[in-house]
Short mmCIF file of C-alpha atoms and ligand atoms in Angstrom, two decimals:
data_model
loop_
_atom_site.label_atom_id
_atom_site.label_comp_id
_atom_site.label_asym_id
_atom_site.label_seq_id
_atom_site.Cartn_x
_atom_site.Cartn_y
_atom_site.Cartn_z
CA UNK A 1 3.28 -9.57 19.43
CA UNK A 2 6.69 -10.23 18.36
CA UNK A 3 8.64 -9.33 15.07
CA UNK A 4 8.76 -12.60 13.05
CA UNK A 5 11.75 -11.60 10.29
CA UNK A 6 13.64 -9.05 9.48
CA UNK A 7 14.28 -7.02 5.72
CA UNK A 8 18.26 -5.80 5.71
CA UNK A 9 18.30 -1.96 5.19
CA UNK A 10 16.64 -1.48 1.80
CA UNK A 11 17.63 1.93 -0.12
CA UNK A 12 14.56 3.21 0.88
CA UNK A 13 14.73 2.68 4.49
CA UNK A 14 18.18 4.96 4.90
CA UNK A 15 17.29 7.56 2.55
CA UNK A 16 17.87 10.93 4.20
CA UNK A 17 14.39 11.56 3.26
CA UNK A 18 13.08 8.60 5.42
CA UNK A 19 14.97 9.13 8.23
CA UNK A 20 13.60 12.66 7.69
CA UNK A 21 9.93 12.00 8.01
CA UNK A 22 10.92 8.88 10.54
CA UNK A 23 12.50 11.56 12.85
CA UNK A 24 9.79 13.76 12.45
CA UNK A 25 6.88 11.60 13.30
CA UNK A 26 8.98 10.03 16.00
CA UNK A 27 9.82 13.08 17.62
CA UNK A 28 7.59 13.16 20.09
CA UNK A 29 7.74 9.68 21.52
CA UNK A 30 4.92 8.39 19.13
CA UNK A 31 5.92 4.28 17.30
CA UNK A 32 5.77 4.21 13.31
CA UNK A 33 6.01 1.58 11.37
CA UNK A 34 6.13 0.79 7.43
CA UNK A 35 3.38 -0.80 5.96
CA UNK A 36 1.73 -1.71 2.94
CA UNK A 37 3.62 -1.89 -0.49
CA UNK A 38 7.19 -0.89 0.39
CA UNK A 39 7.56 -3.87 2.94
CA UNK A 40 5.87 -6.17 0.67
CA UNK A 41 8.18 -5.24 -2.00
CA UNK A 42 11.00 -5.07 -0.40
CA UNK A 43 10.27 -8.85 0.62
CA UNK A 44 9.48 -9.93 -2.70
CA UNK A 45 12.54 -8.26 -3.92
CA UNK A 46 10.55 -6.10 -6.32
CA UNK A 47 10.80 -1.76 -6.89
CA UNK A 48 9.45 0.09 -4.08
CA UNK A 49 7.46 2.93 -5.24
CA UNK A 50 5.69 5.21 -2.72
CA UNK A 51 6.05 4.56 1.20
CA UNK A 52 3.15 3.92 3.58
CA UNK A 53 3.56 4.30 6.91
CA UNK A 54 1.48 3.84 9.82
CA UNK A 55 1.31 5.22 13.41
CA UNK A 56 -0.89 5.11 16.67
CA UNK A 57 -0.61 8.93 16.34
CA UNK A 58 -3.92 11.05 15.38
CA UNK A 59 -3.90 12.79 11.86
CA UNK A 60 -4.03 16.69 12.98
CA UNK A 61 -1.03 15.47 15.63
CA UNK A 62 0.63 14.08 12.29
CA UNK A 63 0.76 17.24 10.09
CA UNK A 64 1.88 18.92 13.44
CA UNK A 65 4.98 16.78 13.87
CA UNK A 66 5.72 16.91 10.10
CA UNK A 67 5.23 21.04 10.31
CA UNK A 68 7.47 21.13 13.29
CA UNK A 69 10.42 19.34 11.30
CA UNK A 70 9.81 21.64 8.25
CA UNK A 71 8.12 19.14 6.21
CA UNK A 72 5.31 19.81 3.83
CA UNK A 73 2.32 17.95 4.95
CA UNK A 74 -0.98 17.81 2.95
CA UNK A 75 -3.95 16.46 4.72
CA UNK A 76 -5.11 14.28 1.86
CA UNK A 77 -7.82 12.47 3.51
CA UNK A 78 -7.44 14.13 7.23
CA UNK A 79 -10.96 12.52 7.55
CA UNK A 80 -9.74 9.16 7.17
CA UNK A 81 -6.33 9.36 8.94
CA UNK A 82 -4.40 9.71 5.57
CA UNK A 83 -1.60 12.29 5.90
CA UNK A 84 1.05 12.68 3.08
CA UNK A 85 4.31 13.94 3.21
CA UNK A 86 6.50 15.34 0.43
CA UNK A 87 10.31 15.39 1.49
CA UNK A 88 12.98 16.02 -1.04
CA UNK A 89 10.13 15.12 -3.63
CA UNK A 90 9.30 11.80 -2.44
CA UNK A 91 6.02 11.11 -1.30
CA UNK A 92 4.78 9.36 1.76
CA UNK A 93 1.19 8.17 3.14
CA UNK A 94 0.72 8.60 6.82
CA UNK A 95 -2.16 6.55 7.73
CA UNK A 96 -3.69 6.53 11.37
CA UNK A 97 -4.16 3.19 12.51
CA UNK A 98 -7.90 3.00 12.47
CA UNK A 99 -11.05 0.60 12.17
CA UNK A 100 -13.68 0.71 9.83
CA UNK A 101 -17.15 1.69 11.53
CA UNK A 102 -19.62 2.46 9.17
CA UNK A 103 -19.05 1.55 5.39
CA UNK A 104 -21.16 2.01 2.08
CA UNK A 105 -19.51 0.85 -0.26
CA UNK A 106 -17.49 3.73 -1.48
CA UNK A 107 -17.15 5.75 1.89
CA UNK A 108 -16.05 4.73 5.32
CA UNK A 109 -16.33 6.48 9.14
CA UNK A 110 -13.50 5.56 11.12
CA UNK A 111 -12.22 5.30 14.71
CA UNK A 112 -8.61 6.01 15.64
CA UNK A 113 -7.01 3.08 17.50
CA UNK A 114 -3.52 1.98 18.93
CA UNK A 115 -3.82 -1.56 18.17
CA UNK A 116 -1.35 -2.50 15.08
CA UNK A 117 -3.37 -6.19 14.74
CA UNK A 118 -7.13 -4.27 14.59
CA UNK A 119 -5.14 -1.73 12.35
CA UNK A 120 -4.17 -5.08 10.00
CA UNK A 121 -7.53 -6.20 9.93
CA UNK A 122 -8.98 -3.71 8.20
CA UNK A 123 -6.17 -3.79 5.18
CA UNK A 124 -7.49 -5.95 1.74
CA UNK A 125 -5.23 -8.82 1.81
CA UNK A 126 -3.13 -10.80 3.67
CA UNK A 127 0.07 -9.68 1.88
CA UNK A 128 -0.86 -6.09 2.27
CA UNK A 129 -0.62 -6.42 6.23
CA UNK A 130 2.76 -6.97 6.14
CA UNK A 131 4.33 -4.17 8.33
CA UNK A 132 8.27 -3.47 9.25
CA UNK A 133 10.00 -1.06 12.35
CA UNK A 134 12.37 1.58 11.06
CA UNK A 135 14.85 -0.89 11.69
CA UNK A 136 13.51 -3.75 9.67
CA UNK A 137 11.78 -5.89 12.13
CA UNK A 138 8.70 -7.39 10.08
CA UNK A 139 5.26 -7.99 11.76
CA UNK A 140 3.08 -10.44 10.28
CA UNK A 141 -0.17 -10.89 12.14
CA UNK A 142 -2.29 -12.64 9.20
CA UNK A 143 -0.27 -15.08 7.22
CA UNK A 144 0.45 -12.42 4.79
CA UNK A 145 4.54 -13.82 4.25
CA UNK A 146 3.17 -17.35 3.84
CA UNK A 147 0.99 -15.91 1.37
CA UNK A 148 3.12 -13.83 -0.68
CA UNK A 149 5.79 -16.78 -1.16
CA UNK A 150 2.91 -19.05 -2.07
CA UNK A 151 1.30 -16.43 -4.70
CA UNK A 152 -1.68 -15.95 -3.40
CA UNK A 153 -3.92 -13.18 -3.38
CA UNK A 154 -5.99 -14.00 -0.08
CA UNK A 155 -8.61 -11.16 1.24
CA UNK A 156 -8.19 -10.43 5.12
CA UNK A 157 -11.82 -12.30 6.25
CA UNK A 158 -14.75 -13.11 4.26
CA UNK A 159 -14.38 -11.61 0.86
CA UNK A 160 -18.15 -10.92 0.01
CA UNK A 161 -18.12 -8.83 3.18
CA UNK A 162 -15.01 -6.98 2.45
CA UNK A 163 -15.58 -5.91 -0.95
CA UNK A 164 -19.57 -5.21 0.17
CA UNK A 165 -17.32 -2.28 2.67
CA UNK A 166 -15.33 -0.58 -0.12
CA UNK A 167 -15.94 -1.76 -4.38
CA UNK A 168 -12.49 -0.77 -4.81
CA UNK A 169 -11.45 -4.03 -3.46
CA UNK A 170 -13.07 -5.85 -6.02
CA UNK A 171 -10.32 -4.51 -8.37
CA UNK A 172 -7.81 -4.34 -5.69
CA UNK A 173 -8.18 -8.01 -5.95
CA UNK A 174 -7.22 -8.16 -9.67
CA UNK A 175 -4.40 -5.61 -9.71
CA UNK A 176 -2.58 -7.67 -6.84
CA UNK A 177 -3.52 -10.80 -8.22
CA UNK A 178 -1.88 -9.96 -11.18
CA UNK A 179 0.94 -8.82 -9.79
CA UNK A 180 1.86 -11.22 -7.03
CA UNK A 181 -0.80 -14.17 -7.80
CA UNK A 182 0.17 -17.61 -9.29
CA UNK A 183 -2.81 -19.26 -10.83
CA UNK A 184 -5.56 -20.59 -9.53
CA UNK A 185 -6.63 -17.37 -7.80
CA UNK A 186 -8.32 -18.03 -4.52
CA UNK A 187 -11.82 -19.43 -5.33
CA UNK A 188 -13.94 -17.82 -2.17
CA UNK A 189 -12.70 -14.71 -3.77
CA UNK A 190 -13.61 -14.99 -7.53
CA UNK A 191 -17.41 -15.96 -6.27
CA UNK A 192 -17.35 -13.03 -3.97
CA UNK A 193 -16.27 -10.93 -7.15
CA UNK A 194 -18.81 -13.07 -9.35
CA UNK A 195 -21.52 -11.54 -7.00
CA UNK A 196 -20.13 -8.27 -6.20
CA UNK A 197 -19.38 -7.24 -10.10
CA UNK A 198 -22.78 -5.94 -10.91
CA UNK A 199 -22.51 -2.92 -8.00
CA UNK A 200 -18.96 -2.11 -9.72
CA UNK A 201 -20.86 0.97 -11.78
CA UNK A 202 -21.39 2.88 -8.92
CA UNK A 203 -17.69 3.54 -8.77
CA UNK A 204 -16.42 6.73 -9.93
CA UNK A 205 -14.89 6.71 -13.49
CA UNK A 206 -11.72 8.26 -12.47
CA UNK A 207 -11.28 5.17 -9.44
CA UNK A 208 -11.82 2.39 -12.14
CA UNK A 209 -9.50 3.99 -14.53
CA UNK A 210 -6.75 4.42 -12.20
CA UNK A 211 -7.28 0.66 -11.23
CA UNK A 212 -7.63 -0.90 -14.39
CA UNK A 213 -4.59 1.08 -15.64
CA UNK A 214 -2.64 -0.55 -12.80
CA UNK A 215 -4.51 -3.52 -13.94
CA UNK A 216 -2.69 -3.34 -17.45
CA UNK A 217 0.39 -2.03 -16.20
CA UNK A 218 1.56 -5.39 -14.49
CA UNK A 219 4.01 -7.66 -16.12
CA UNK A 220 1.15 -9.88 -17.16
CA UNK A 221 -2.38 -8.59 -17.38
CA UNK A 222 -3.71 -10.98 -19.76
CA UNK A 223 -4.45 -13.76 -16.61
CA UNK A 224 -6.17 -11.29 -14.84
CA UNK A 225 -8.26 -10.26 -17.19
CA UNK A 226 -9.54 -13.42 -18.40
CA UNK A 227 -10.50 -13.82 -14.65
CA UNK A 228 -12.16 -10.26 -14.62
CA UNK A 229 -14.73 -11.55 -17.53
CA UNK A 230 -15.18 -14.70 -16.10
CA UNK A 231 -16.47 -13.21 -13.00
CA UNK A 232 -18.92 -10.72 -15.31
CA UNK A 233 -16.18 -7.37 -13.60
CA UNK A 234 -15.92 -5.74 -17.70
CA UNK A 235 -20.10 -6.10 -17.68
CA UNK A 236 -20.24 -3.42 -15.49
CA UNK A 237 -17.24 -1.76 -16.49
CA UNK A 238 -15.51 -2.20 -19.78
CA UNK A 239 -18.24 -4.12 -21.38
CA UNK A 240 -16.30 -3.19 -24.77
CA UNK A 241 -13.21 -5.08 -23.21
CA UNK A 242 -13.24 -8.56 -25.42
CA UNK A 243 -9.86 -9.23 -27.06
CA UNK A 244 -8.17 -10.50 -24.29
CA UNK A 245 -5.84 -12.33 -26.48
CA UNK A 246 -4.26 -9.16 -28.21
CA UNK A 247 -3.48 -8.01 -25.05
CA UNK A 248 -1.59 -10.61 -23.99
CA UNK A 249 0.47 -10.60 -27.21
CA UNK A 250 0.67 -6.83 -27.08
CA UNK A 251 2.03 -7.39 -23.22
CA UNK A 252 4.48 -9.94 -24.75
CA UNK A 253 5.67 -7.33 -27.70
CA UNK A 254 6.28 -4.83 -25.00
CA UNK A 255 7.54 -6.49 -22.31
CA UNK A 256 9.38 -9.29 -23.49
CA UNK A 257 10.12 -9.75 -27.14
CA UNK A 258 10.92 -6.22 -28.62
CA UNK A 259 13.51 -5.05 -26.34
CA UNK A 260 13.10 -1.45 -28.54
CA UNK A 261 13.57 2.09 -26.27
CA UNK A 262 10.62 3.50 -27.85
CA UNK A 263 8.63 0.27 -26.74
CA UNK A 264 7.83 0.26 -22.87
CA UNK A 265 4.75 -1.30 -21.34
CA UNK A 266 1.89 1.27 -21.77
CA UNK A 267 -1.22 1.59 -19.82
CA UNK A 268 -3.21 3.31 -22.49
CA UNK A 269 -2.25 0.54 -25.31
CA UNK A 270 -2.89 -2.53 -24.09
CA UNK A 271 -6.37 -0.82 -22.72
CA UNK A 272 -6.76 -0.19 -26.47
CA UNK A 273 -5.75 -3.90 -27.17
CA UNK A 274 -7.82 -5.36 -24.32
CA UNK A 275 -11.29 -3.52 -26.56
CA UNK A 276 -13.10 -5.83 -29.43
CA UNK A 277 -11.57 -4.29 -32.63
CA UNK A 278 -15.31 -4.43 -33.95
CA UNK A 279 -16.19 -1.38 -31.25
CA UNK A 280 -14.76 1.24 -33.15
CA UNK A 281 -14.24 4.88 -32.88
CA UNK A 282 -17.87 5.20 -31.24
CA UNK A 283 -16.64 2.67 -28.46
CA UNK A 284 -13.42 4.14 -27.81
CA UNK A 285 -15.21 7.39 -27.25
CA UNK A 286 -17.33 5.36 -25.00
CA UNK A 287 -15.02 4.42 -22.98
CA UNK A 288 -13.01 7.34 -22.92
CA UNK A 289 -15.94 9.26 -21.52
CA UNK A 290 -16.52 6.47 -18.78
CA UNK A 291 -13.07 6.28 -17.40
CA UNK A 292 -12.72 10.10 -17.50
CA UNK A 293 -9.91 9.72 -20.00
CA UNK A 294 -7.93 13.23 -20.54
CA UNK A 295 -8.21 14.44 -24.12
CA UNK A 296 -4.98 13.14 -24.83
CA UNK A 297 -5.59 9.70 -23.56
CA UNK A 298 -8.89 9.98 -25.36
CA UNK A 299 -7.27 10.78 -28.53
CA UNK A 300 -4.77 8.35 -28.42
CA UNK A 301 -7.67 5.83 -27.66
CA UNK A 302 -9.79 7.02 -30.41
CA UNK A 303 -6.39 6.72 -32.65
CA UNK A 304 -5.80 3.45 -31.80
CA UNK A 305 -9.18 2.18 -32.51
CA UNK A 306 -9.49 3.73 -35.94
CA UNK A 307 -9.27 0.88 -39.18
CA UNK A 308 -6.06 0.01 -39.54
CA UNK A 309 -3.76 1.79 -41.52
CA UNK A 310 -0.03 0.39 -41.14
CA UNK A 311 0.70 -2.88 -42.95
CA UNK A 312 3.75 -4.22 -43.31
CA UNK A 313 2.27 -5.14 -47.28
CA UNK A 314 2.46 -1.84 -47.58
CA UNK A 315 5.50 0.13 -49.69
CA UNK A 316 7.99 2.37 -47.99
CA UNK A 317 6.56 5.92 -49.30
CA UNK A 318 3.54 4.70 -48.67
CA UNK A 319 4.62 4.22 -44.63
CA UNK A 320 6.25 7.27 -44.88
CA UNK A 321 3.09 9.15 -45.25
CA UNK A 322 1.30 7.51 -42.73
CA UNK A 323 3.77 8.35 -40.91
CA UNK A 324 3.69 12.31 -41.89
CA UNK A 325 0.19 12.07 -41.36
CA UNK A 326 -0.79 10.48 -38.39
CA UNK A 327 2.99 10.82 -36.07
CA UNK A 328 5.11 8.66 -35.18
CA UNK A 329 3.19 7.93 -31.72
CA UNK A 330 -0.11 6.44 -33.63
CA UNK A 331 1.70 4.86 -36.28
CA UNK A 332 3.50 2.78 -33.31
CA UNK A 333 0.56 2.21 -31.49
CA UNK A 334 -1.66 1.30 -34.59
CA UNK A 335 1.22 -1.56 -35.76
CA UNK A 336 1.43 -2.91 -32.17
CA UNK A 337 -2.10 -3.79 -32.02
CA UNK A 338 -2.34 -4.80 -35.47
CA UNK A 339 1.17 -7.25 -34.91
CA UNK A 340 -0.47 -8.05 -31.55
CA UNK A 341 -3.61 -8.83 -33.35
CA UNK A 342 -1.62 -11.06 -36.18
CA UNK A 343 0.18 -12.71 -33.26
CA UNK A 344 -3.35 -13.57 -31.15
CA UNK A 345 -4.43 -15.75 -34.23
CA UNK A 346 -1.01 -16.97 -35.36
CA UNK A 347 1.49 -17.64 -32.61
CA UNK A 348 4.44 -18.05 -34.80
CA UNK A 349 4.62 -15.49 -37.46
CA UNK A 350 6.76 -16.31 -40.72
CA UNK A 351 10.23 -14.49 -39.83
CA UNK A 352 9.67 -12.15 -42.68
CA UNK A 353 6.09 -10.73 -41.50
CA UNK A 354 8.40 -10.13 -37.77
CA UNK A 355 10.90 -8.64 -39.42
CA UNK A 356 8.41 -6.30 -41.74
CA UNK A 357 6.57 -5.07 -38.45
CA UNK A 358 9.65 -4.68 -36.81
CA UNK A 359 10.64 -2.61 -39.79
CA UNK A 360 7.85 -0.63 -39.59
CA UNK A 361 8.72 0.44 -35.96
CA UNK A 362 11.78 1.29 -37.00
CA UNK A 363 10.74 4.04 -39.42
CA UNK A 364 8.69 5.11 -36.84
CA UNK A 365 11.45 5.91 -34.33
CA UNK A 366 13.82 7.16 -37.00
CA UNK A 367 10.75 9.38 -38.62
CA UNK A 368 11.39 13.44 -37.80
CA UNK A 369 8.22 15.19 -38.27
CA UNK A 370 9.19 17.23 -42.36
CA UNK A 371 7.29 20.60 -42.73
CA UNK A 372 6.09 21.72 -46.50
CA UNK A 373 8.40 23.73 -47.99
CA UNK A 374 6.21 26.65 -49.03
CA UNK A 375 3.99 29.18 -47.83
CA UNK A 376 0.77 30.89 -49.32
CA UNK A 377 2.84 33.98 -49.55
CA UNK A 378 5.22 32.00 -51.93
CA UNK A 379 2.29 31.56 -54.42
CA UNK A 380 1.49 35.26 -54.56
CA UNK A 381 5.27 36.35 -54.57
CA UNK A 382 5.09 34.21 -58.01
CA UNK A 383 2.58 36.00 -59.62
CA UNK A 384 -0.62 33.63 -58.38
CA UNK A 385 -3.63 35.14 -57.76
CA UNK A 386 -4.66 35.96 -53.87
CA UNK A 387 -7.93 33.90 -52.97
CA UNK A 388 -9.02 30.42 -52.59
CA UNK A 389 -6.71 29.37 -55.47
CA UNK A 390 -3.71 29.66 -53.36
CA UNK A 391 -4.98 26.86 -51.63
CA UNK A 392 -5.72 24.70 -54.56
CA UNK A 393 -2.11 25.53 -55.59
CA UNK A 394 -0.29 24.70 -52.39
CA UNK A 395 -2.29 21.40 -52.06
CA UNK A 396 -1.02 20.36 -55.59
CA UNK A 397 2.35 21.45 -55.04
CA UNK A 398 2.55 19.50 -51.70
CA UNK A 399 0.74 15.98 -53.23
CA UNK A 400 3.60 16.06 -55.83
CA UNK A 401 6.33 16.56 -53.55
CA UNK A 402 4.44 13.43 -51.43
CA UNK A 403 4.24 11.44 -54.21
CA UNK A 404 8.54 12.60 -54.60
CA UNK A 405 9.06 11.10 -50.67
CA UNK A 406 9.77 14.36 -49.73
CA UNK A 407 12.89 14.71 -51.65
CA UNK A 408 12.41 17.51 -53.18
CA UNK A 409 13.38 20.76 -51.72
CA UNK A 410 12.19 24.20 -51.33
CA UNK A 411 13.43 25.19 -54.73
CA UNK A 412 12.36 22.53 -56.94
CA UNK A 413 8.99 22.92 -55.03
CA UNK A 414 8.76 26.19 -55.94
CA UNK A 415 9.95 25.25 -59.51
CA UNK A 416 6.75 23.03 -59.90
CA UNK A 417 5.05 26.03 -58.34
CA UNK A 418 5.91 28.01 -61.09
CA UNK A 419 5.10 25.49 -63.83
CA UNK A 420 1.24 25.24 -61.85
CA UNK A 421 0.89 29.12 -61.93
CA UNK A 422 2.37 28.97 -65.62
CA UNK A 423 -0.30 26.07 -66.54
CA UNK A 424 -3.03 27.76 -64.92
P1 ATP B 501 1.38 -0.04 -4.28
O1 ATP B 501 2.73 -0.63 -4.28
O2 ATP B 501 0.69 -0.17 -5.58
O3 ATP B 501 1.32 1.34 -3.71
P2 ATP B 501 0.10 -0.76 -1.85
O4 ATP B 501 -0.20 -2.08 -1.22
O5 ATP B 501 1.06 0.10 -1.11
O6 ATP B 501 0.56 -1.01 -3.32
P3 ATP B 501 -1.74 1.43 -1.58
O7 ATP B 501 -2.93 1.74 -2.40
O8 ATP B 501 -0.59 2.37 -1.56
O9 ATP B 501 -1.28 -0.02 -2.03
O10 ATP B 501 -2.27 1.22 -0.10
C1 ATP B 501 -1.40 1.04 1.00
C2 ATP B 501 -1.97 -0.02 1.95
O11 ATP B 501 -3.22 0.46 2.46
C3 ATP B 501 -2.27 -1.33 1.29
O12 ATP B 501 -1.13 -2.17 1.28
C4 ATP B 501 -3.37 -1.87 2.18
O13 ATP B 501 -2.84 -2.40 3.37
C5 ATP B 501 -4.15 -0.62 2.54
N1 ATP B 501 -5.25 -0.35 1.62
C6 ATP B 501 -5.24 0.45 0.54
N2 ATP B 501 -6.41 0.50 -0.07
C7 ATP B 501 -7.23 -0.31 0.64
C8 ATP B 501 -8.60 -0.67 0.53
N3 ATP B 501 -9.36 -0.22 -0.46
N4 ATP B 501 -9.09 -1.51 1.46
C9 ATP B 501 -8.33 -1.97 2.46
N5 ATP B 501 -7.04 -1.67 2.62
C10 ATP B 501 -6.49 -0.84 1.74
MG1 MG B 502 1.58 2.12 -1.61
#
């Protein structure tokens, strides 16, 4: 088969660290190739994250070639043919080229082949076949170009079939179609999904979380998720997932319209957008325990879901001890989705409510965490009485220098201290 375009040398390509691993796997006569993401990236003129590359040569021969040129190899999914290398800390995935024999849904058993087109047949879609030389020379055996300048999201073969062989792909579909798609998605594929969505629980919490934050993560989830309820995907999933329109304007807030440091596109948020405000701190738990959340994600969730408590009605101390109370972090996370909220049932907010919220993000990235002045030892030093008084005392103390916006300082706190002890 023979090359049918070429990408000019992308940054990636004549990295030292490339030609490192290139070299390496090379080295003893064997053909690589780039494949997945990076070549479809690079042809789309979008980031390249991590590399992919394939070769005819067996796994255990791979980590030999990459030991031999002193490069760490870790057999990730030896198994499978999946072989990554770590040079200069970039990553790359060595695949195997392989064919699927035996598939359940979740797990495959393979067969190591030398045939790039068999190789291409068992990738997900068309624009994932893509696959480039070390010099650039792209092979496209599927349509997959055609495809990716047209938008769409096309499975390699029947897409019931495909997605019956690994769940994954079910998502897969979403995540690329959100990412590379232009509307309407392909149609054999959403009724392949419509029929497929129930069997998405017997995924492992920790696959669907990693996919739906990817999900979330692309410039525009909102489109993507609409099409993931149609086709019944959050039923089995994220059956708390039902304010699709907050996420959008939350996606539009951080991607677009705020243009604030301290405001980048956030997996974790817009999942907290993308759940029906009426779910609560029971369903954020929920959820937290499905996807396998870490505590802090969990936390954050559970934070984000609580009533709100930021309004830009509010007063300034007022913010300011929300802001003592609950950080900086959750204060910016709670007005988000309340804006976002706003902004799902009116479009075009007075400028003064805009500029309030934006306000209130403001104090949040200017807000330094302010410690309490005194100490339970300061309350005995003054004469108070050791016990569960010095408690009572402090707590006083501290409400009145709230209620002073933390102006006053250590010695007209321990002033009022005093005057307390003196009263009491
Ligand atoms: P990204 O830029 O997000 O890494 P990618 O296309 O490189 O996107 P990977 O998950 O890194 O995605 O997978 C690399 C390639 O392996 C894909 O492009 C695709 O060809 C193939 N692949 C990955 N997962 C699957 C799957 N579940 N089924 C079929 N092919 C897959
Ligand atoms: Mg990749």
């Amino acid at each position: 088969m023979e090359p049918t375009g070429k990408i000019s040398p992308q940054p990636w390509m004549t990295a030292p660290e490339t030609g490192a691993v290139i070299r390496a796997l090379t080295a003893g006569g064997g053909e690589v190739r780039f494949v997945g993401g990076c070549v479809r990236d690079s042809i789309a003129g979008r980031p390249v994250g991590d590399i992919d590359i394939a070769t005819p040569e067996p796994p255990v021969r791979v980590m030999e070639l990459l030991e031999a040129a002193g490069i760490k190899a870790i057999p990730t999914g030896i198994g499978h043919g999946t072989v990554t290398a770590i040079e200069e800390s970039r990553k790359f995935e060595i695949t195997t080229l392989r064919r699927d024999l035996e598939t359940d849904g979740r797990h495959a058993r393979v067969d190591f082949i030398d045939d790039w087109v068999v190789d291409a047949r068992r990738r997900d879609f068309t624009i994932n076949t893509l696959s480039s030389t070390p010099d650039g020379d792209v092979y496209d055996p599927l349509g997959g170009l055609d495809d990716l300048g047209q938008g769409r999201v096309r499975f390699v073969g029947v897409p019931k079939e495909r997605i019956e062989e690994d769940l994954l792909r079910l998502l897969r579909f979403f995540r690329f179609q959100a990412a590379y798609g232009r509307p309407p998605a392909d149609q054999e594929a959403l009724a392949a999904c419509r029929i497929m969505a129930p069997r998405l629980c017997e995924l492992s919490g920790e696959r669907v979380r990693d996919e739906m934050f990817r999900i979330l993560l692309a410039p525009d989830p909102a489109d993507s998720a609409v099409l993931m309820r149609g086709v019944g995907a959050f039923d089995a999933i994220l059956p708390e997932a039902g304010d699709v329109g907050r996420l959008r304007m939350l996606t539009w807030l951080e991607g677009t319209a705020l243009k604030m440091e301290t405001v980048a596109p956030d997996a974790l948020r817009r999942l907290a957008a993308l759940l029906d405000p009426g779910c609560g701190g029971a369903g954020a738990e929920a959820v937290a325990r499905r996807l396998r959340l870490s505590n802090r994600e969990a936390d954050r969730l559970a934070a984000a879901a609580a009533p709100v408590q930021v309004s830009p009605d509010g007063d300034a101390p007022g913010l300011r001890r929300t802001l003592r109370r609950l950080g900086a972090e959750t204060v910016r996370d709670l007005s988000l989705l309340a804006w976002a909220g706003e902004l799902a049932v009116t479009p075009r907010l007075p400028a003064e409510r805009t500029g309030a919220w934006r306000h209130i993000l403001e104090a949040a990235d200017a807000w330094r965490p302010l410690a309490f002045p005194l100490r339970g030892r300061d309350v005995t030093a003054l004469g108070g009485a050791p016990g569960p008084a010095v408690g009572r005392l402090l707590a006083a103390v501290e409400a009145w220098w709230e209620e002073g916006d933390y102006g006053p300082g250590r010695e007209a706190c321990l002033e009022k201290l005093k005057s307390l002890i003196g009263d009491g």
